[in-house]
Each structure stands twice: as structure tokens, then as C-alpha cells.
């Protein structure tokens, strides 16, 4: 066995490999064997090219939920079983880490459905791999065109069998690829027969798709989806084949009944959808939850009777017509009842949802823990009833959280006439139930009994419940000592505890200019006392925030760097952004933006422009590349003696150079002591007419440089400094930021835009 | 000055500053040159308070200067009237015998790892050209943050440097000790009195001697 195969075994593959077991290691990779085939005389190059190009995607299999340990090699070796592989690829993310999905491209189109069959339910490193055809929407069409095989069950045998079945369907596009003689997996006819026989014998339950439709299975008129499911099912059976045979279970044809022999007693326990539903009904489970236990998906909850029909489940008595018993479903506590939905919508409408202009909403339910406990209890109950058919690590139902997304979300959205948008208005609903306190108390006791070793005080939390409490980790008997199995019925529905609306996070960006030399960046508080009346942050927030939010406390002001209290910021200004949580409004009209800008301007200290709403992702422009940005400054410097031409010449530098700057003393008490290398890109000094000892110096520097210290050198702690360059003391009296090298946010002249709109309006009016 | 008399051959012509006009908030921005202040205080005057410490050894007093920043960081320097200036400075050594102060390393905002010094701990040894060795005291109780190692290579900096640039070390006292430390040091006014007195004494001594 080669090392890769060993690796696969080490990966604790949960599937059998019939070919391997029967015939030793997987044969050598296919391409080598079949290479000559491409050059055969029947090979039509032109047609093949188009076919090949076209079906690259079609020939690709998508594998999701891969463990990080799964390598290209492992994927190759495993998927090779379904046919020769052209390429295997697991993409990497930006950080070079492997993504959790991969692609397997086969040489042959026919290998894809075969592989889909063969590997459904594959687990690698204890993670269930999701396998889909890459061209998921197309294969069905293709299949019906190319593989006009009458019987579904015989269709999915293997890619080579297909070809045989097709026989002289020579016109089919892929015939030349797939109809070849070198078929390493195409065993003797005897083997084929064997295979077919076994298939009809075996019966395996696929937990994820516990549905078959015997009517559809034998007719060609069923819908495609269930057809596919049946196909998967057959593939699955095949995978379990070996185990079945070695265990020598009785071999009787079981049509729509799934069997899996139980661990204990080697009995065959069967479970049918009908059985499941009947049992659930006897426990008083509501129909929505019944569907959950049937693992229904998305739209299948909308028309439940139809779904039940399709799943071949009949409700013996006409329950839906009868007045439903007053009992509340013990697994969802009425969460999915119409009554509850009505309450919820009413509750939401009672809040002033109209205050928010957001089109999208997202529903966040905080469910009592008892729901999780009840799910676990039901899980135990099902295991008792149906045995190992029910997995002990993967829950038998669609989790309530997911079901809320599938069921409640669309209903609430439709009722409120809003879209579902994870970035929209968040409706936080806290739910409570009278049994919660009592059951959690029992859970606490159970926890002590179940995990006695752990002396640490662990608080019972939802996360803990989810992680620790599975049939695999806790014994049913122990559980039953504290809590009933199956869950008991309750009289009361879930109650709404509170509904809180949280608006989306809106980001507003712009550029500010600062004209005052006595204005701090953020509120300056020293020993609990305000040192200055205003700050840039407050001036901007006061003018911008009221439009978006009622409270200004949680708004975060950020900017691309900051200047000292006594430094002005001129030119185009410094980019800034406001992060406004719980915003009522997510847009900003030009007109309003202009009004806000004018309001800030009226302060005479700060001026704002380019005000606009930006997507949150763009905020990273402010913080990234902080040290790469160039900053432009103008400094007013003075010398004790008149400036000479020599000094001026020394201060004209157009080539960049690096200085070493120790943390200035003025910030040393709160910053670490470091020597930072910083680049000066250019220097230009001029002299003021009539003031011979005054220099005006324009600098372009790397961000993060302390300019004041650069000028006077701070006792030699910055070297070289302007003082050391000219060899004479020089001091700085005033500093202006005249430019920041960041082209963000976009330049929007709200004044011009508004003017333009006004003109359009006036012309419309005049007409 | 000269620019008024010679207009056609002004060497500064190409270096004259011309302000670009700019309007913000509907008003023209005042040029930076408007902020010029003839009597602008020096760096030390702007940020530091001058304190002094007298060290008595062998019956002789030597004054040292402590520049106390508004954020409590202290620079330890020689007072202008320190006798070493008169004798000429020959060398500075931070290896004070049992420990080398220049090996001081601090980490992080909290300046972890800095040597904790008492007011009379020796920071450095100063040798004058006359051969006298002066012990430089820490002057205050605090944590040693930075040592001016440049002085080892260029001891003459002490004589030429601007006020403050001849610092030996930067110390960070604890906030709660600040008031006590300030009270224990001599203020600038006291120091001026002291200098006056010592010079008077010196003059007297000289008079007595003659």
C-alpha cells in the first residue's frame, strides 16, 4: 500500500472502498492507460475541443466542508475510484491557508454522476464532505439528453456501464470520451452482475436524505430532485455494501424501507418516513417539527401537505382539519404555530419600526435553553425507537435555529414587507417559557452528574449544551433521571419577553479641515476636567448624527491620523469616518449632506467636505497602510540669528532620506520608548520677506513622524534633525498639515450636486 | 535689513515665501506667518520647569539641573554653575562601578525593566580635564528610562549644547511621588539666589585671599 493510501486510512475514512477491498490498491492513474485512445482514428479533434472546453465545468465535482488535513493527494486517491482524474485543486486563501473546499475534475463527464453516487456521505477526518456537481444546474439537462437511460436504477452504475448501456448512441457528444476500451474499473461481466445483484440486496439508510419515493423510483416521470435523491441513495447503498456482506445480514429486497443493522444484536431495524411521522405524532409533535425531523428544506415548509405527500407520508386521521388539540408541541413549544407568528408580528409592529428606513430586516431570536434540551430528549426517544438509524452525533432534525431561518424569517419578512438582509434592521426577540427555569435547574444537576470530573465551575450555556449534550456523549438513562424522554407536553406557548430593534451600522465618511489652533481632535479631559470646550469629533458628530441616530454616545469617530491641538489642517483635508450603530436611516441625500457641511462650517473652526455614506468595508482605507501614507506639512520656524543663503540651500532637499526618531518626551509617559526610522521625501525652505530670522519650511514625510521634534531635534533625540542639518538651533512656532496622501473617500462636491439638482428642479418648475 | 536697500541683487529673491490663497468656511485662511511671535519661548521654557539639586560631597557642593516636563518626565543635566564647566569636561562614563547605566533597557508603555534610582544614586561619572571626578546623582527618585549614551563619545556636547541637550538621563518618577520630589528640589528662583550667594562667597573668599 502506498503512503498516500496509508494517509487515507489514517484519515479514518468512514466509507468502504469496494474496489480496493476486492482487488487490492487502486489501479494506476487512468490517463496513462488511456492516452493512446485519444489518438485513435475515430477521434474528431474539432468537435472534441469544443466539447472538452465546454464541459470542463461539467466534469468538475465540488467538495465542500473539507477538513484542513485533507490534501490534494488524499482527494485524488479517493476520487480516483470514480474514474480517471484530470486535476484536483484545493484553493488557498490570502494567507496561504487551505480553504475548506476543493474541486475534482474528471477526464470523463460520466464520472461525475457516478462519483456523486459513490461518495455521497463520505466522511474525512470525521467531517462530512459535501459533494456537488460544479455545474449543478446543468447536469440534469445534460443527463436527460446524453444518458437517455430508461431505468434510473441502472443508470448510475458507473461511468463505464453507462457507456455500455448507451451502445450506439454515437451522436451523443461525449461518446468519444467515454466509449473506450481501456476501462480499468470495468471488471468482467461477472463482476458487473455481481454488482447489480448486490445493489438490489443491500439497503442502507442515508440519514441525510431519508426519503424515497417508490412510485417515482420505478417510473420515469418523477421530478428530478427526488430522482437524484434516489440515485444518491443507491450510491450510498453501494458504499455500505462491503460491510453488509461481511456482516452477513439477511438479504431480502427492501424496496422503500431503509435498513441499517444496529450495533447491538446485529438486528436490522427499519425506519420509514411514515413510521417516523406516526411516532412523532404520538408524541404530540407539530407538523412543522415533523417536517424538521424529515429534514425538509427551504421551500418545503411552505406547502406542508404537499411536502408530506411527496415524502410519501400520510396523516392517518385528518388532523389539519380537526381543531388542533390545545397541547403545544413539546419540541418547539409552539414556536412555529400560526398563533405565535401572529403574536410576533404584532409585537414587532407595536415597536416603532417605521422609524427605520431600512428595506432589509434580520430576525434574531433568543430561544430558551429548554428547546435544546427538548431536542436532545427527542433525539434519545428516536434512538430508542429506531435504534442506530439515528446518528448519535448529528442531530436527527433540522436545528431550530435553522428552521427559524427557513420558516419564520420568510413569513415575518412578507408580513412586514421587508427583505431579509443580514445587514439590515435587526429585530432582537427574546423568548421565554415557564418551564425554562425548572428544566435548566435540572440540567445543572444533570451536568454535575454527567461530568463529575470537571470541578471547574462551568456555567450552563447554550454553547455548552450544543457541544457537550449529544447522545454520543451522554447516556440516555442518566438523562432520564433528570429529564423526561420523550419531552413532555406543555400547556403554554413560548412568550415574547422583549423585542428590541437595532438599526444597521451606517458609516459616513468625509474630509475635515481644521482652522483653529485651539481645538483638540477628541474631547480633551485631564483629571476629569474638560480642557477645551469643543473638539473636532464633537463638532462633526453634532451636525451629522441627528439625521441617523437619536443617541450620539455610541458613534465612533476615526480619522486617518490626527494632528496636535495647535496644528491646523488645510488643503483638501483629512479623511475621517463615523461609525453610527443602530442607525435609523442608511442614506444621506446630497442636500442633507450639504446642510451638515454648512452646519459644521458655521463653527468657523472645522470645515467638512465630501460627506457621504460609505460601505463599511471601505473604512479599512483609513487604518491600513498608516505608515506608508505621505503627509505634507508647512512649518513656521525661527532662528536666533538671521537666515543665510547657506542655511536655505541646506534645507532644499529633493531626495528622500531617513531619520531616526526617539519617542518624543511629550508622549513618552504613555508610549513605549522606541527609535523609529522615518523617511523625509522632500524639504523646501523659504524665508519671510522682512523677517530675516523666519523660515517657512514645506516638508513631505512619511506618516508617523513627529514634525516638531524633527525641526528642533529635541536635545539630539531625533537625528538628523533640521537643527543638526544646518548646525544651528532652530525652533518651530506653528505647523499646518497641508495634505494627506489618501484618495479616500471619493470626492463628492455636495454643493455642486445640490446646485445641479436645484437647476433641474427650477427648469422643471418653469416648464 | 539689507533686503530693503538692495532690491536688484537680493540673494534671497528665489527663497521668498509667497502664500497661496485659500478659502475655508467662506473665509480666507490666514497665512502661517501670522503666527510668528518674536518672544516665542524656547523648547525648555515651553514644556519644562527648571529645578535644581545640590549634591554635597567632600565638603563641596555641586548643583545639578532637573528639567521637569509637564508630563512628569525628568531630564537630569548639569546646572550652569556646575564647577565641571570651569574645569573643562574630559569624559563621561555611565559605568558607575557595580552597574553600567547605559545597559538600561525599558520595554512597553510601562517602561518595564528600567532601573529604579534614588535621589542620591549615581547616574554617571564625569571626569574633568583637571582630573576631578564628579558623581552625577539621579537627583530624583524614579525609573531610569533613557541614558544619553552619545555623551560617552562626545563629552564636549555638555559644554556646547543648548539648554537641555546635555542631559545625562531621562527619569520617570511615580505620579504619587511628584509633589514630594518637587518640594525637595530647589526652584529656579532659589537657585539664582544660591548662585548669587556662592559667587558672593567666592568673591569674598577671593577678597579674603588677596
Short mmCIF file of C-alpha atoms in Angstrom, two decimals, chain A residues 348-619:
data_model
loop_
_atom_site.label_atom_id
_atom_site.label_comp_id
_atom_site.label_asym_id
_atom_site.label_seq_id
_atom_site.Cartn_x
_atom_site.Cartn_y
_atom_site.Cartn_z
CA UNK A 348 -42.81 43.85 16.09
CA UNK A 349 -45.39 46.21 14.65
CA UNK A 350 -46.02 47.57 18.13
CA UNK A 351 -42.43 48.81 18.11
CA UNK A 352 -41.87 51.89 16.01
CA UNK A 353 -40.38 50.00 13.14
CA UNK A 354 -41.39 52.78 10.76
CA UNK A 355 -38.69 54.91 12.37
CA UNK A 356 -36.14 52.91 10.43
CA UNK A 357 -35.87 53.36 6.72
CA UNK A 358 -34.05 50.09 6.15
CA UNK A 359 -35.52 47.81 3.48
CA UNK A 360 -33.94 44.72 4.93
CA UNK A 361 -34.52 43.06 8.26
CA UNK A 362 -32.86 40.25 10.08
CA UNK A 363 -34.61 38.31 12.78
CA UNK A 364 -32.55 37.35 15.82
CA UNK A 365 -34.36 35.06 18.22
CA UNK A 366 -33.03 34.33 21.65
CA UNK A 367 -34.55 30.95 22.45
CA UNK A 368 -34.86 29.42 25.88
CA UNK A 369 -32.44 26.59 26.53
CA UNK A 370 -35.25 24.21 27.19
CA UNK A 371 -35.75 23.96 23.45
CA UNK A 372 -32.29 22.48 23.12
CA UNK A 373 -32.97 20.12 25.98
CA UNK A 374 -36.20 19.03 24.36
CA UNK A 375 -34.44 18.41 21.09
CA UNK A 376 -31.97 16.20 22.93
CA UNK A 377 -34.75 14.38 24.69
CA UNK A 378 -36.48 13.73 21.38
CA UNK A 379 -33.20 12.57 19.99
CA UNK A 380 -32.93 9.99 22.76
CA UNK A 381 -36.53 8.98 22.18
CA UNK A 382 -35.95 8.42 18.48
CA UNK A 383 -32.85 6.41 19.16
CA UNK A 384 -34.81 4.19 21.49
CA UNK A 385 -37.47 3.74 18.94
CA UNK A 386 -35.42 3.37 15.81
CA UNK A 387 -32.01 2.46 17.16
CA UNK A 388 -28.82 3.29 15.41
CA UNK A 389 -30.60 4.59 12.36
CA UNK A 390 -30.50 7.77 14.37
CA UNK A 391 -26.98 9.07 14.42
CA UNK A 392 -25.58 9.92 17.81
CA UNK A 393 -23.55 12.96 16.79
CA UNK A 394 -25.59 14.56 14.04
CA UNK A 395 -28.96 15.72 15.23
CA UNK A 396 -31.91 13.94 13.63
CA UNK A 397 -33.76 17.16 12.96
CA UNK A 398 -33.21 20.42 11.17
CA UNK A 399 -31.98 22.54 14.11
CA UNK A 400 -34.49 25.02 15.40
CA UNK A 401 -32.19 27.93 14.65
CA UNK A 402 -32.02 26.89 11.04
CA UNK A 403 -35.71 26.17 10.92
CA UNK A 404 -36.36 29.70 12.18
CA UNK A 405 -34.40 30.97 9.22
CA UNK A 406 -36.30 28.74 6.84
CA UNK A 407 -39.77 29.14 8.28
CA UNK A 408 -40.19 32.22 10.43
CA UNK A 409 -37.89 34.57 8.57
CA UNK A 410 -39.76 34.49 5.24
CA UNK A 411 -43.09 34.84 6.98
CA UNK A 412 -42.03 37.81 9.06
CA UNK A 413 -40.38 39.41 6.04
CA UNK A 414 -43.53 39.01 4.00
CA UNK A 415 -45.73 40.36 6.78
CA UNK A 416 -43.55 43.39 7.29
CA UNK A 417 -42.97 43.81 3.56
CA UNK A 418 -39.22 43.83 4.03
CA UNK A 419 -36.39 41.88 2.52
CA UNK A 420 -34.25 39.53 4.51
CA UNK A 421 -30.87 41.23 4.79
CA UNK A 422 -28.24 40.29 7.33
CA UNK A 423 -27.03 43.88 7.31
CA UNK A 424 -30.47 45.35 7.71
CA UNK A 425 -32.52 46.28 10.72
CA UNK A 426 -32.05 43.69 13.39
CA UNK A 427 -35.11 42.56 15.29
CA UNK A 428 -33.94 41.02 18.53
CA UNK A 429 -36.64 38.90 20.04
CA UNK A 430 -36.16 37.44 23.47
CA UNK A 431 -38.40 34.49 24.19
CA UNK A 432 -39.22 32.87 27.48
CA UNK A 433 -41.13 29.92 28.71
CA UNK A 434 -42.43 29.00 32.10
CA UNK A 435 -40.66 25.63 32.17
CA UNK A 436 -37.28 27.13 31.36
CA UNK A 437 -36.14 27.82 34.91
CA UNK A 438 -37.10 24.41 36.21
CA UNK A 439 -35.55 22.48 33.39
CA UNK A 440 -32.33 24.43 33.44
CA UNK A 441 -32.08 23.72 37.14
CA UNK A 442 -32.42 20.02 36.39
CA UNK A 443 -29.86 20.38 33.66
CA UNK A 444 -27.43 21.88 36.16
CA UNK A 445 -27.87 18.81 38.35
CA UNK A 446 -27.54 16.54 35.35
CA UNK A 447 -24.37 18.34 34.39
CA UNK A 448 -22.83 17.66 37.78
CA UNK A 449 -23.74 14.03 37.48
CA UNK A 450 -22.71 13.66 33.86
CA UNK A 451 -19.38 15.44 34.07
CA UNK A 452 -18.31 14.94 37.64
CA UNK A 453 -14.62 15.14 36.87
CA UNK A 454 -14.77 18.73 35.85
CA UNK A 455 -14.50 20.59 39.09
CA UNK A 456 -14.36 23.92 37.40
CA UNK A 457 -17.49 25.90 37.74
CA UNK A 458 -18.97 25.82 34.30
CA UNK A 459 -21.94 27.92 33.65
CA UNK A 460 -24.65 26.15 31.74
CA UNK A 461 -24.80 27.95 28.44
CA UNK A 462 -26.25 27.36 25.04
CA UNK A 463 -22.83 26.72 23.60
CA UNK A 464 -22.07 24.15 26.25
CA UNK A 465 -25.36 22.44 25.61
CA UNK A 466 -24.67 22.27 21.93
CA UNK A 467 -21.19 20.89 22.38
CA UNK A 468 -21.50 18.51 25.30
CA UNK A 469 -25.01 17.25 25.07
CA UNK A 470 -25.32 14.66 22.36
CA UNK A 471 -26.33 11.02 22.66
CA UNK A 472 -22.71 10.23 21.83
CA UNK A 473 -21.54 11.96 24.96
CA UNK A 474 -24.23 11.33 27.48
CA UNK A 475 -26.23 8.28 28.37
CA UNK A 476 -29.94 8.27 27.86
CA UNK A 477 -30.58 6.62 31.21
CA UNK A 478 -28.67 9.28 33.04
CA UNK A 479 -30.51 11.94 31.15
CA UNK A 480 -33.81 10.36 32.01
CA UNK A 481 -33.05 10.51 35.71
CA UNK A 482 -33.39 14.23 35.47
CA UNK A 483 -35.47 14.98 32.43
CA UNK A 484 -38.19 13.02 30.67
CA UNK A 485 -37.76 11.15 27.39
CA UNK A 486 -39.55 11.95 25.13
CA UNK A 487 -40.17 15.56 26.11
CA UNK A 488 -43.40 16.15 27.95
CA UNK A 489 -46.18 18.25 26.54
CA UNK A 490 -46.70 21.70 27.96
CA UNK A 491 -49.78 23.83 28.23
CA UNK A 492 -48.23 27.10 27.45
CA UNK A 493 -46.67 28.55 24.35
CA UNK A 494 -43.46 30.45 24.21
CA UNK A 495 -43.95 34.02 25.34
CA UNK A 496 -42.39 37.13 23.96
CA UNK A 497 -40.15 38.58 26.61
CA UNK A 498 -38.92 41.58 24.72
CA UNK A 499 -38.46 42.89 21.24
CA UNK A 500 -35.65 45.29 20.60
CA UNK A 501 -34.97 46.89 17.26
CA UNK A 502 -31.39 47.62 16.35
CA UNK A 503 -30.77 49.59 13.21
CA UNK A 504 -27.91 48.79 10.88
CA UNK A 505 -24.44 50.21 11.24
CA UNK A 506 -24.01 53.13 8.89
CA UNK A 507 -20.66 54.62 8.01
CA UNK A 508 -20.35 58.23 6.99
CA UNK A 509 -17.09 59.47 5.59
CA UNK A 510 -15.68 62.79 4.51
CA UNK A 511 -12.70 65.05 4.86
CA UNK A 512 -12.31 67.66 7.51
CA UNK A 513 -10.17 70.73 7.68
CA UNK A 514 -9.23 72.36 10.93
CA UNK A 515 -8.73 76.09 11.14
CA UNK A 516 -8.30 76.60 14.84
CA UNK A 517 -5.06 76.22 16.74
CA UNK A 518 -7.01 75.68 19.91
CA UNK A 519 -9.11 72.69 19.08
CA UNK A 520 -8.39 69.15 20.08
CA UNK A 521 -9.09 66.12 17.98
CA UNK A 522 -11.23 64.34 20.54
CA UNK A 523 -12.56 65.65 23.85
CA UNK A 524 -9.54 66.51 25.94
CA UNK A 525 -10.13 65.58 29.53
CA UNK A 526 -7.43 65.99 32.14
CA UNK A 527 -8.03 64.96 35.76
CA UNK A 528 -11.74 64.69 34.99
CA UNK A 529 -11.95 68.23 33.68
CA UNK A 530 -12.60 69.37 30.17
CA UNK A 531 -9.57 71.27 28.95
CA UNK A 532 -11.26 72.64 25.88
CA UNK A 533 -14.81 73.39 25.07
CA UNK A 534 -15.04 71.62 21.75
CA UNK A 535 -13.32 69.02 19.70
CA UNK A 536 -13.34 68.08 16.05
CA UNK A 537 -15.10 64.87 16.92
CA UNK A 538 -17.92 66.59 18.73
CA UNK A 539 -18.35 69.36 16.17
CA UNK A 540 -18.76 66.83 13.38
CA UNK A 541 -20.93 64.40 15.30
CA UNK A 542 -23.27 67.12 16.50
CA UNK A 543 -24.02 68.14 12.96
CA UNK A 544 -24.11 64.73 11.29
CA UNK A 545 -25.50 62.34 13.87
CA UNK A 546 -29.06 63.63 14.47
CA UNK A 547 -30.05 62.57 10.99
CA UNK A 548 -29.01 58.98 11.63
CA UNK A 549 -29.36 58.27 15.28
CA UNK A 550 -31.02 59.53 18.42
CA UNK A 551 -28.08 58.95 20.69
CA UNK A 552 -24.62 60.18 19.90
CA UNK A 553 -22.77 58.25 22.55
CA UNK A 554 -22.01 55.11 20.64
CA UNK A 555 -20.82 56.80 17.49
CA UNK A 556 -17.19 56.15 16.73
CA UNK A 557 -15.13 58.88 15.13
CA UNK A 558 -12.00 57.84 13.34
CA UNK A 559 -9.62 59.59 11.07
CA UNK A 560 -6.53 58.94 9.06
CA UNK A 561 -4.11 60.07 11.75
CA UNK A 562 -4.58 63.16 13.86
CA UNK A 563 -2.99 66.49 14.44
CA UNK A 564 -1.96 68.25 17.65
CA UNK A 565 -4.25 70.74 19.28
CA UNK A 566 -2.28 73.67 17.89
CA UNK A 567 -1.86 72.35 14.36
CA UNK A 568 -4.20 73.34 11.56
CA UNK A 569 -5.25 71.00 8.84
CA UNK A 570 -5.71 72.71 5.50
CA UNK A 571 -5.71 71.78 1.83
CA UNK A 572 -8.09 69.01 0.90
CA UNK A 573 -8.37 67.98 4.49
CA UNK A 574 -8.00 64.81 6.48
CA UNK A 575 -10.18 61.77 5.69
CA UNK A 576 -12.43 60.74 8.55
CA UNK A 577 -15.31 58.37 9.11
CA UNK A 578 -18.12 57.98 11.58
CA UNK A 579 -19.39 54.57 12.52
CA UNK A 580 -23.01 55.03 13.54
CA UNK A 581 -24.57 51.97 15.15
CA UNK A 582 -28.31 51.49 15.37
CA UNK A 583 -28.92 53.96 12.58
CA UNK A 584 -32.47 54.83 11.68
CA UNK A 585 -31.50 55.94 8.24
CA UNK A 586 -28.99 54.39 5.92
CA UNK A 587 -28.82 57.00 3.20
CA UNK A 588 -27.82 60.62 3.02
CA UNK A 589 -29.09 62.92 0.33
CA UNK A 590 -26.78 65.46 -1.23
CA UNK A 591 -28.97 68.21 0.06
CA UNK A 592 -28.76 66.99 3.62
CA UNK A 593 -25.06 66.38 3.31
CA UNK A 594 -24.61 69.95 2.18
CA UNK A 595 -26.66 71.21 5.11
CA UNK A 596 -24.50 69.20 7.50
CA UNK A 597 -21.34 70.56 5.91
CA UNK A 598 -22.65 74.07 6.25
CA UNK A 599 -23.57 73.47 9.87
CA UNK A 600 -20.04 72.33 10.67
CA UNK A 601 -18.57 75.24 8.72
CA UNK A 602 -20.55 77.69 10.81
CA UNK A 603 -18.35 76.80 13.77
CA UNK A 604 -15.55 78.60 11.99
CA UNK A 605 -13.13 76.08 13.45
CA UNK A 606 -13.73 72.99 11.37
CA UNK A 607 -14.88 72.56 7.82
CA UNK A 608 -16.17 69.33 6.35
CA UNK A 609 -16.50 68.27 2.74
CA UNK A 610 -17.12 65.16 0.63
CA UNK A 611 -19.60 63.98 3.23
CA UNK A 612 -21.15 60.69 2.13
CA UNK A 613 -22.37 57.32 3.27
CA UNK A 614 -19.81 54.61 2.53
CA UNK A 615 -19.87 50.82 2.79
CA UNK A 616 -18.29 49.58 5.97
CA UNK A 617 -15.57 47.65 4.15
CA UNK A 618 -14.14 50.91 2.88
CA UNK A 619 -13.22 52.00 6.37
#
